[in-house]
PDB file of C-alpha atoms in Angstrom:
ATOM      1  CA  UNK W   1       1.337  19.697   5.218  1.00 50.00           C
ATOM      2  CA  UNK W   2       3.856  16.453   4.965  1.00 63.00           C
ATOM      3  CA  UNK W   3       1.176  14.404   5.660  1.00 69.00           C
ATOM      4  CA  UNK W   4      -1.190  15.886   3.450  1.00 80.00           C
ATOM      5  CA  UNK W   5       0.889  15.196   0.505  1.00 83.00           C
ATOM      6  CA  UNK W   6       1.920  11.927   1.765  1.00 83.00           C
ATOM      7  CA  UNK W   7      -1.778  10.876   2.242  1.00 85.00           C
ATOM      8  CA  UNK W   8      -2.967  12.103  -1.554  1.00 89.00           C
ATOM      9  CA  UNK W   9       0.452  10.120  -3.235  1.00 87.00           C
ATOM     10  CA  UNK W  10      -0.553   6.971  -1.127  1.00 87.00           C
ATOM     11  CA  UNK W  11      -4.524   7.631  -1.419  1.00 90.00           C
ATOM     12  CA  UNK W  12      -3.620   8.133  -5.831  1.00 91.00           C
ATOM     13  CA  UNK W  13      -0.651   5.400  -5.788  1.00 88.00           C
ATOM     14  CA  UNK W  14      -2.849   2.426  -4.229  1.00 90.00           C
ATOM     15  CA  UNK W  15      -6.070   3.552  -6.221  1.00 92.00           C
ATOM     16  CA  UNK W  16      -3.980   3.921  -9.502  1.00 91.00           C
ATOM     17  CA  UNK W  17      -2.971  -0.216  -8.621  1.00 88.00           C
ATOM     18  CA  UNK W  18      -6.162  -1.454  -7.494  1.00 90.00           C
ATOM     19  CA  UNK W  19      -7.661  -0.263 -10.678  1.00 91.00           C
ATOM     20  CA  UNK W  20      -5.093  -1.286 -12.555  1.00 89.00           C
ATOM     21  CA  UNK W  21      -5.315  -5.275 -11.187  1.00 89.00           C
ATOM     22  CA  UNK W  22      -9.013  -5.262 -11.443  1.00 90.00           C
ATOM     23  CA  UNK W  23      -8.813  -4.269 -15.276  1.00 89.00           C
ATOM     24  CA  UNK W  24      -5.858  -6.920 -15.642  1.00 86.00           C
ATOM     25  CA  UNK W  25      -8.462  -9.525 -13.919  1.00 87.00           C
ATOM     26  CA  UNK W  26     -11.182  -8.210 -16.242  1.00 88.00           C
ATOM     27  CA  UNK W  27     -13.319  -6.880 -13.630  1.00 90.00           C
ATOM     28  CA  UNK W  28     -15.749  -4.722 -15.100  1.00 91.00           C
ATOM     29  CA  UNK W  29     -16.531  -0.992 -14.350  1.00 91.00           C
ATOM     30  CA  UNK W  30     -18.446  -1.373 -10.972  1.00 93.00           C
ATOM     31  CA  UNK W  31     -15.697  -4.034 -10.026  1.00 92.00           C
ATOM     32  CA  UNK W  32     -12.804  -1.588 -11.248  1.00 93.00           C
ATOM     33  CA  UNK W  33     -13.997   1.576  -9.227  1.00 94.00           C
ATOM     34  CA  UNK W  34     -14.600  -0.852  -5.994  1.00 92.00           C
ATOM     35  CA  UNK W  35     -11.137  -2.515  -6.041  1.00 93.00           C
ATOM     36  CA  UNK W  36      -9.458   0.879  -7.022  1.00 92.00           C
ATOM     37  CA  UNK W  37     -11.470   1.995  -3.400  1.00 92.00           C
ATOM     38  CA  UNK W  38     -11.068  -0.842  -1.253  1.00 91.00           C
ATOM     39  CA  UNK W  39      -7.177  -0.875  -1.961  1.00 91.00           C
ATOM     40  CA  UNK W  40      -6.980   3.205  -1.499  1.00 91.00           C
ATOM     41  CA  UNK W  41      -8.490   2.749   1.852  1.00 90.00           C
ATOM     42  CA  UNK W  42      -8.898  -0.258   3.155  1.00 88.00           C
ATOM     43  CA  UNK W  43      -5.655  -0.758   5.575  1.00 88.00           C
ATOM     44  CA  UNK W  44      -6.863   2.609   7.658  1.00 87.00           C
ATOM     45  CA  UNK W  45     -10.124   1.203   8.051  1.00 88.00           C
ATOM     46  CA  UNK W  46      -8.282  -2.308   9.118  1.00 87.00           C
ATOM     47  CA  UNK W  47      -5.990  -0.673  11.242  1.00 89.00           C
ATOM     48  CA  UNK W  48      -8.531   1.811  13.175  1.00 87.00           C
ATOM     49  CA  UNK W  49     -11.291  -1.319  13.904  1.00 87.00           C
ATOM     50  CA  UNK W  50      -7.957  -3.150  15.237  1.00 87.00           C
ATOM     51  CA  UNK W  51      -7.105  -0.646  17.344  1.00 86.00           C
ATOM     52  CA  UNK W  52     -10.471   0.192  18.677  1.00 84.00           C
ATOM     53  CA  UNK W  53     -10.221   3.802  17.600  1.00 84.00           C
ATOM     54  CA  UNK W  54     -13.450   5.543  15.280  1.00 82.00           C
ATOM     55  CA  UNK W  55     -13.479   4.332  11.683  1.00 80.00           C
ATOM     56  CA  UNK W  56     -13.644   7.161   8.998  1.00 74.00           C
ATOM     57  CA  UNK W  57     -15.986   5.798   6.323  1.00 73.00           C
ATOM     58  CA  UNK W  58     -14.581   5.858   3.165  1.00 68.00           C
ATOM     59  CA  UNK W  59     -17.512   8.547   2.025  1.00 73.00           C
ATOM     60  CA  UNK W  60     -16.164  10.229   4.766  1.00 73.00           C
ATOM     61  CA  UNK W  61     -12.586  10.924   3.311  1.00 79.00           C
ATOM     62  CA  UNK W  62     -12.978  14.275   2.061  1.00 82.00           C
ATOM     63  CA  UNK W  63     -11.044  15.623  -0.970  1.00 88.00           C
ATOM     64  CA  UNK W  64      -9.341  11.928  -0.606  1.00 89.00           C
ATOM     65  CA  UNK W  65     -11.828  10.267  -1.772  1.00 90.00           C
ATOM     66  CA  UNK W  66     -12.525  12.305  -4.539  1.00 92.00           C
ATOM     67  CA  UNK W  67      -8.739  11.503  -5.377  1.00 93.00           C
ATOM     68  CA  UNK W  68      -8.822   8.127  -5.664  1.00 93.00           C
ATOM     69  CA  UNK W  69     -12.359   8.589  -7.737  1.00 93.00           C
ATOM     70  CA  UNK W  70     -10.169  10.436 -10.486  1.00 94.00           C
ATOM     71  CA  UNK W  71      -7.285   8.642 -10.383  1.00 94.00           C
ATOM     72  CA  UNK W  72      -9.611   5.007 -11.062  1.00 94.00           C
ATOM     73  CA  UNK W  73     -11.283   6.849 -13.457  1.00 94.00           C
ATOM     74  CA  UNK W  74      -8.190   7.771 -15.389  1.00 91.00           C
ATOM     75  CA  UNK W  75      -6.824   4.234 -15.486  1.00 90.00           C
ATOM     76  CA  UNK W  76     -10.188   3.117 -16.613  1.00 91.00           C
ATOM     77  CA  UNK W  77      -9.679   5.371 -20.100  1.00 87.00           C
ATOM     78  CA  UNK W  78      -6.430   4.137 -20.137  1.00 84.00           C
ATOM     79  CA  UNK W  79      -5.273   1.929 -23.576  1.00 85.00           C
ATOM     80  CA  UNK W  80      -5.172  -1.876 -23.553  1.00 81.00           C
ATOM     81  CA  UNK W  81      -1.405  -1.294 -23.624  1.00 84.00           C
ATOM     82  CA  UNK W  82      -0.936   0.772 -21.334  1.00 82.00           C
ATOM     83  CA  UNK W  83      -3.012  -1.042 -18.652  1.00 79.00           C
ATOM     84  CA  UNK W  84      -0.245  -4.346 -19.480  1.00 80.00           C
ATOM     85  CA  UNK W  85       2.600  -1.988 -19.094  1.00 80.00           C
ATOM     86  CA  UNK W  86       1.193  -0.479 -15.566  1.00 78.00           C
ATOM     87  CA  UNK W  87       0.089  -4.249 -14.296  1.00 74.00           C
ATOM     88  CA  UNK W  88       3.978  -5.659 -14.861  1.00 78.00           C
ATOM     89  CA  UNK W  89       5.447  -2.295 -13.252  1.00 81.00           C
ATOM     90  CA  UNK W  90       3.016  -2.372 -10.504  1.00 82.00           C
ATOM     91  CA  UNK W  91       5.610  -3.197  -8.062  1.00 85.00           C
ATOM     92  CA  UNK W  92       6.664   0.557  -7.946  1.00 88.00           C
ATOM     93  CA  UNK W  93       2.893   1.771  -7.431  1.00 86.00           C
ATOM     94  CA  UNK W  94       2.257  -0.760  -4.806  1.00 86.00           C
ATOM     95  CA  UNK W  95       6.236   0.539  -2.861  1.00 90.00           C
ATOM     96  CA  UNK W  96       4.899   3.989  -3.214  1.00 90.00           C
ATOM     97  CA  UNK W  97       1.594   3.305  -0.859  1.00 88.00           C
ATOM     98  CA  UNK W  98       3.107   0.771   1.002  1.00 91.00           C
ATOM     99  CA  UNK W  99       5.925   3.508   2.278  1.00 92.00           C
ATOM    100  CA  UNK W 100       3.509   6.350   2.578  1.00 91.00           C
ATOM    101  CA  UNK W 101       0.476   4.365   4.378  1.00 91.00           C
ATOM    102  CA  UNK W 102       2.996   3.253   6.803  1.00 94.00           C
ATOM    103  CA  UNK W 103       4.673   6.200   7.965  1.00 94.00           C
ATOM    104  CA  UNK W 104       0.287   7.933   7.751  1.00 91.00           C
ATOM    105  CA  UNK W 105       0.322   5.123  10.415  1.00 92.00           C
ATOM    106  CA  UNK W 106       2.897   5.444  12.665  1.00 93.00           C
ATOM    107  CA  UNK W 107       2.067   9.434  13.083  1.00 91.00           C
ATOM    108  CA  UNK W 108      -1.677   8.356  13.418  1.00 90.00           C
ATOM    109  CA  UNK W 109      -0.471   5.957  16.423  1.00 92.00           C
ATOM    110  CA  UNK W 110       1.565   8.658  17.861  1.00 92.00           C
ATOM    111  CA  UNK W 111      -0.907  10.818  17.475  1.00 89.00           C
ATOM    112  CA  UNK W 112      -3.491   9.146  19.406  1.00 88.00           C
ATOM    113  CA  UNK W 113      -0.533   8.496  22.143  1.00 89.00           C
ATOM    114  CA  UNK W 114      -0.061   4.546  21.558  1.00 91.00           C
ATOM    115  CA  UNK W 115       3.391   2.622  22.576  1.00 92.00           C
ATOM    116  CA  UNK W 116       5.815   1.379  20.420  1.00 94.00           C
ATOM    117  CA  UNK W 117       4.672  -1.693  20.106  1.00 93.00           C
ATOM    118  CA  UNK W 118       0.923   0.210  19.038  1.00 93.00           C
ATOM    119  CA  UNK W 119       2.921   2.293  16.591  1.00 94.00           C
ATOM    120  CA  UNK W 120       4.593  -0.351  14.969  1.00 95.00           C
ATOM    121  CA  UNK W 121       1.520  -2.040  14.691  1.00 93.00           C
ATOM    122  CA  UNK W 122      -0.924   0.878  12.995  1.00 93.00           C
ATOM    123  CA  UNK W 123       2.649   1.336  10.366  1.00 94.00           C
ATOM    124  CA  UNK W 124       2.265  -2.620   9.280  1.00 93.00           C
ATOM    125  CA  UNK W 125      -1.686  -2.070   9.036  1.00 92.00           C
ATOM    126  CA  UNK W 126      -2.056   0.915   7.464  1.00 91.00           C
ATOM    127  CA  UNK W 127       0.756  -0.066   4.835  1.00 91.00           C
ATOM    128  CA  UNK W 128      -0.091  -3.631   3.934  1.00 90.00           C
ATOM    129  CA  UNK W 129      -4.197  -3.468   4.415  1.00 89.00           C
ATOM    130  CA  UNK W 130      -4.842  -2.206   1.143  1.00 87.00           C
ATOM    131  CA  UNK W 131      -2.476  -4.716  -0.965  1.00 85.00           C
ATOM    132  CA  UNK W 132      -3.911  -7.400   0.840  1.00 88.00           C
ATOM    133  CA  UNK W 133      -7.387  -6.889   0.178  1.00 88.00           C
ATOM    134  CA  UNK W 134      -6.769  -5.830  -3.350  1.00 88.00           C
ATOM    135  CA  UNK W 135      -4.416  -9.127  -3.871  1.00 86.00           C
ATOM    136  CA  UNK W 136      -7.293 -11.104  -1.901  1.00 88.00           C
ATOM    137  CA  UNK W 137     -10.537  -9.710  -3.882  1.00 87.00           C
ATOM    138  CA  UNK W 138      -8.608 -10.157  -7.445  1.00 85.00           C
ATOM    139  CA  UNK W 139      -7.971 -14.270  -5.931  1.00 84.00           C
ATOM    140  CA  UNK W 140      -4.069 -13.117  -5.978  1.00 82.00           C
ATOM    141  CA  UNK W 141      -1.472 -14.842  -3.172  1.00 79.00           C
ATOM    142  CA  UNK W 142      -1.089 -11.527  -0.881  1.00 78.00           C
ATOM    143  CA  UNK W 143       2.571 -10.618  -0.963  1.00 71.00           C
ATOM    144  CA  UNK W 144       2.706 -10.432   2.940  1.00 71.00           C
ATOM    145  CA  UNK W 145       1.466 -13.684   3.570  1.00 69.00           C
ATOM    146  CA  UNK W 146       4.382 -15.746   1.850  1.00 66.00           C
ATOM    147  CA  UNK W 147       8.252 -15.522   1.874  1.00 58.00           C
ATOM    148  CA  UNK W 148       8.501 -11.847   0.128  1.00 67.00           C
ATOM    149  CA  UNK W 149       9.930  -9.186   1.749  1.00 79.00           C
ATOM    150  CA  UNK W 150       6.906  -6.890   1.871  1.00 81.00           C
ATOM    151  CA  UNK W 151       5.723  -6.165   5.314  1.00 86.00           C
ATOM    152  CA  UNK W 152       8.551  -6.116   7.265  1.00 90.00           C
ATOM    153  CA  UNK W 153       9.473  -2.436   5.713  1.00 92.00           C
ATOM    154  CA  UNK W 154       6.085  -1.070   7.193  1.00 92.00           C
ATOM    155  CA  UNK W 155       6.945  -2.744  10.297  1.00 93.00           C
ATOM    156  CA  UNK W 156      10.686  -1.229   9.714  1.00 94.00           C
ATOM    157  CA  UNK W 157       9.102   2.540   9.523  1.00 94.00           C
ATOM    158  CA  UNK W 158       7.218   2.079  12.788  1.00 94.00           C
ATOM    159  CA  UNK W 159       9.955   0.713  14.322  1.00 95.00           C
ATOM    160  CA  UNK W 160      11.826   3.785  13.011  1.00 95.00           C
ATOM    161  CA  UNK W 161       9.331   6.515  14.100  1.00 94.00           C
ATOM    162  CA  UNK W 162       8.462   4.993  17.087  1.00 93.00           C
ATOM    163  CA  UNK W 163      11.766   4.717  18.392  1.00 92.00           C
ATOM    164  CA  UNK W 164      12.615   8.450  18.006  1.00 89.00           C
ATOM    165  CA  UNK W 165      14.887   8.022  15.016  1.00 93.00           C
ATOM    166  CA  UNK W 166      13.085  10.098  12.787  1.00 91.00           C
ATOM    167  CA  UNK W 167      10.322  12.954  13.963  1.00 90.00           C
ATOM    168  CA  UNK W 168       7.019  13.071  11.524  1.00 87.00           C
ATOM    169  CA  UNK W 169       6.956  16.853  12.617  1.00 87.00           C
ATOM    170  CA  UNK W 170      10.261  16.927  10.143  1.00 89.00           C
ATOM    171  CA  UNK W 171       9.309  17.399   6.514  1.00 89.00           C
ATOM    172  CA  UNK W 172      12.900  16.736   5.244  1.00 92.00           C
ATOM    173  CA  UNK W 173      13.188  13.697   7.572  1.00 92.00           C
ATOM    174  CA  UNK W 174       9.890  12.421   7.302  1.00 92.00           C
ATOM    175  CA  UNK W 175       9.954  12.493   2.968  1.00 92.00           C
ATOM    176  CA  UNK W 176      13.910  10.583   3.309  1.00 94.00           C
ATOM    177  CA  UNK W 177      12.185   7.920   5.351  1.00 95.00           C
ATOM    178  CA  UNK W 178       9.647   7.468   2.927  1.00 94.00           C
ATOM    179  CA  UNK W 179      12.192   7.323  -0.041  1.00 95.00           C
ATOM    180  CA  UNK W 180      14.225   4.892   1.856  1.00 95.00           C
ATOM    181  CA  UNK W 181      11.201   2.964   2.289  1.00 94.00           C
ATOM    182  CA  UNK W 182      10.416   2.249  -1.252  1.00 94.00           C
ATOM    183  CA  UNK W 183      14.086   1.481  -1.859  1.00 94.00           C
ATOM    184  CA  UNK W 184      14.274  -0.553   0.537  1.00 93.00           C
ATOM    185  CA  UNK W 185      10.863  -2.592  -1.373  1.00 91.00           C
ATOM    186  CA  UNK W 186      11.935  -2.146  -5.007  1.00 91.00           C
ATOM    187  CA  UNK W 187      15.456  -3.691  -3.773  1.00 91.00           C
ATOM    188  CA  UNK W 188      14.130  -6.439  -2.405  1.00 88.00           C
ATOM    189  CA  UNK W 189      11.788  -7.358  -5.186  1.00 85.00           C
ATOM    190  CA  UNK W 190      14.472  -6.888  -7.801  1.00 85.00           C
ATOM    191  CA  UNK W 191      17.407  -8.900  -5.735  1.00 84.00           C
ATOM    192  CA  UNK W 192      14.903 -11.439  -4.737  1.00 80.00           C
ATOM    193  CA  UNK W 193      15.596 -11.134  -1.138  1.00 80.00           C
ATOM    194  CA  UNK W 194      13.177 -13.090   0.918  1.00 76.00           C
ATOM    195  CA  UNK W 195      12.660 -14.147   4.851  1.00 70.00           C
ATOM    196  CA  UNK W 196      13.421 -17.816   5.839  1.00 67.00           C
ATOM    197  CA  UNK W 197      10.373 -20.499   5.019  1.00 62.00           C
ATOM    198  CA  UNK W 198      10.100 -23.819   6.083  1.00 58.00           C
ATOM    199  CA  UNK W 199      10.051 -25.873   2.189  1.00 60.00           C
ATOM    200  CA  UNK W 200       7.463 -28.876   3.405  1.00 55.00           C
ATOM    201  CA  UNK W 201       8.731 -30.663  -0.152  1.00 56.00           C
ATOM    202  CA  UNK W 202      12.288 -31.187   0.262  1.00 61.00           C
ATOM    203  CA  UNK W 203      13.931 -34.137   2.372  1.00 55.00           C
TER     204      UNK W 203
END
């Protein structure tokens, strides 16, 4: 049941920003509705050819799919406005699936009876797959690939999970990890932390 709810609030929450970028980039309908997709469900499909394990087509995604079909759909009616306000506060949408799609991956690498090291690893692919393809279709600089804090919290909830620190079979422990989560990525936007980079124009 956790992970039911988790997976429908990551599958709406990525969807809701794909859709959302792809309108702010002036994509049109077709474009909209494929973005809004490919970021809903792109890091599981990532993360399961990575790991050599069946991929579940996205047609295949049951009553998921048919979330993230409303939820584009919605932000497509949505006012010029409003669309503005979402696309500068998209930070929050994009913490949201980031958090749930990593912890959906660490129990899907526990589930399937992979190390720590494989948990870990499913966590920072399921939770940063489908920002980076939606940053990389809309010709955006994915957040993971510069100095931005960003992947290291997926790679923080593995780490967590796969350590024994918190149980997925826990509802209550599970659902504080994931708020912690998206604290932890809304605080490090907002205070501008970042990891060390090597600057390539200063002496």
């Amino acid at each position: 049941m956790s992970f039911e709810l988790l997976n429908v609030i990551a599958v709406s929450a990525f969807a809701f920003s794909g859709a959302i970028v792809a309108l702010s980039e002036r994509y049109d309908i077709f474009g909209t509705f494929i973005l809004g997709i490919a970021t809903a469900f792109a890091g599981g499909i990532i993360r399961n050819i990575a790991m050599d394990v069946p991929v579940v087509h996205v047609w295949d995604q049951g009553y998921l799919f048919y979330v993230a079909i409303i939820t584009i759909s919605v932000v497509y009616v949505f006012p010029k406005n409003w669309v503005m306000f979402w696309d500068r506060w998209n930070i929050y949408l994009d913490a949201i699936g980031l958090s749930a799609f990593a912890l959906q991956g660490a129990a899907f690498a526990i589930s399937n009876g992979f190390s720590l090291g494989g948990i870990i690893f499913s966590a920072i692919l399921t939770g940063v797959g489908g920002g980076v393809t939606r940053d990389v279709l809309a010709q955006r600089r994915p957040m993971v690939l510069h100095q931005e804090i960003y992947a290291v919290w997926a790679m923080a909830a593995g780490l967590i999970v796969g350590a024994g620190l918190v149980s997925v079979d826990s509802i209550v422990q599970t659902y504080i990890l994931f708020l912690l989560i998206i604290m932890c990525r809304v605080l490090s936007y907002h205070l501008g932390w970042h990891l060390r980079f090597r600057d390539l124009y200063r002496i």
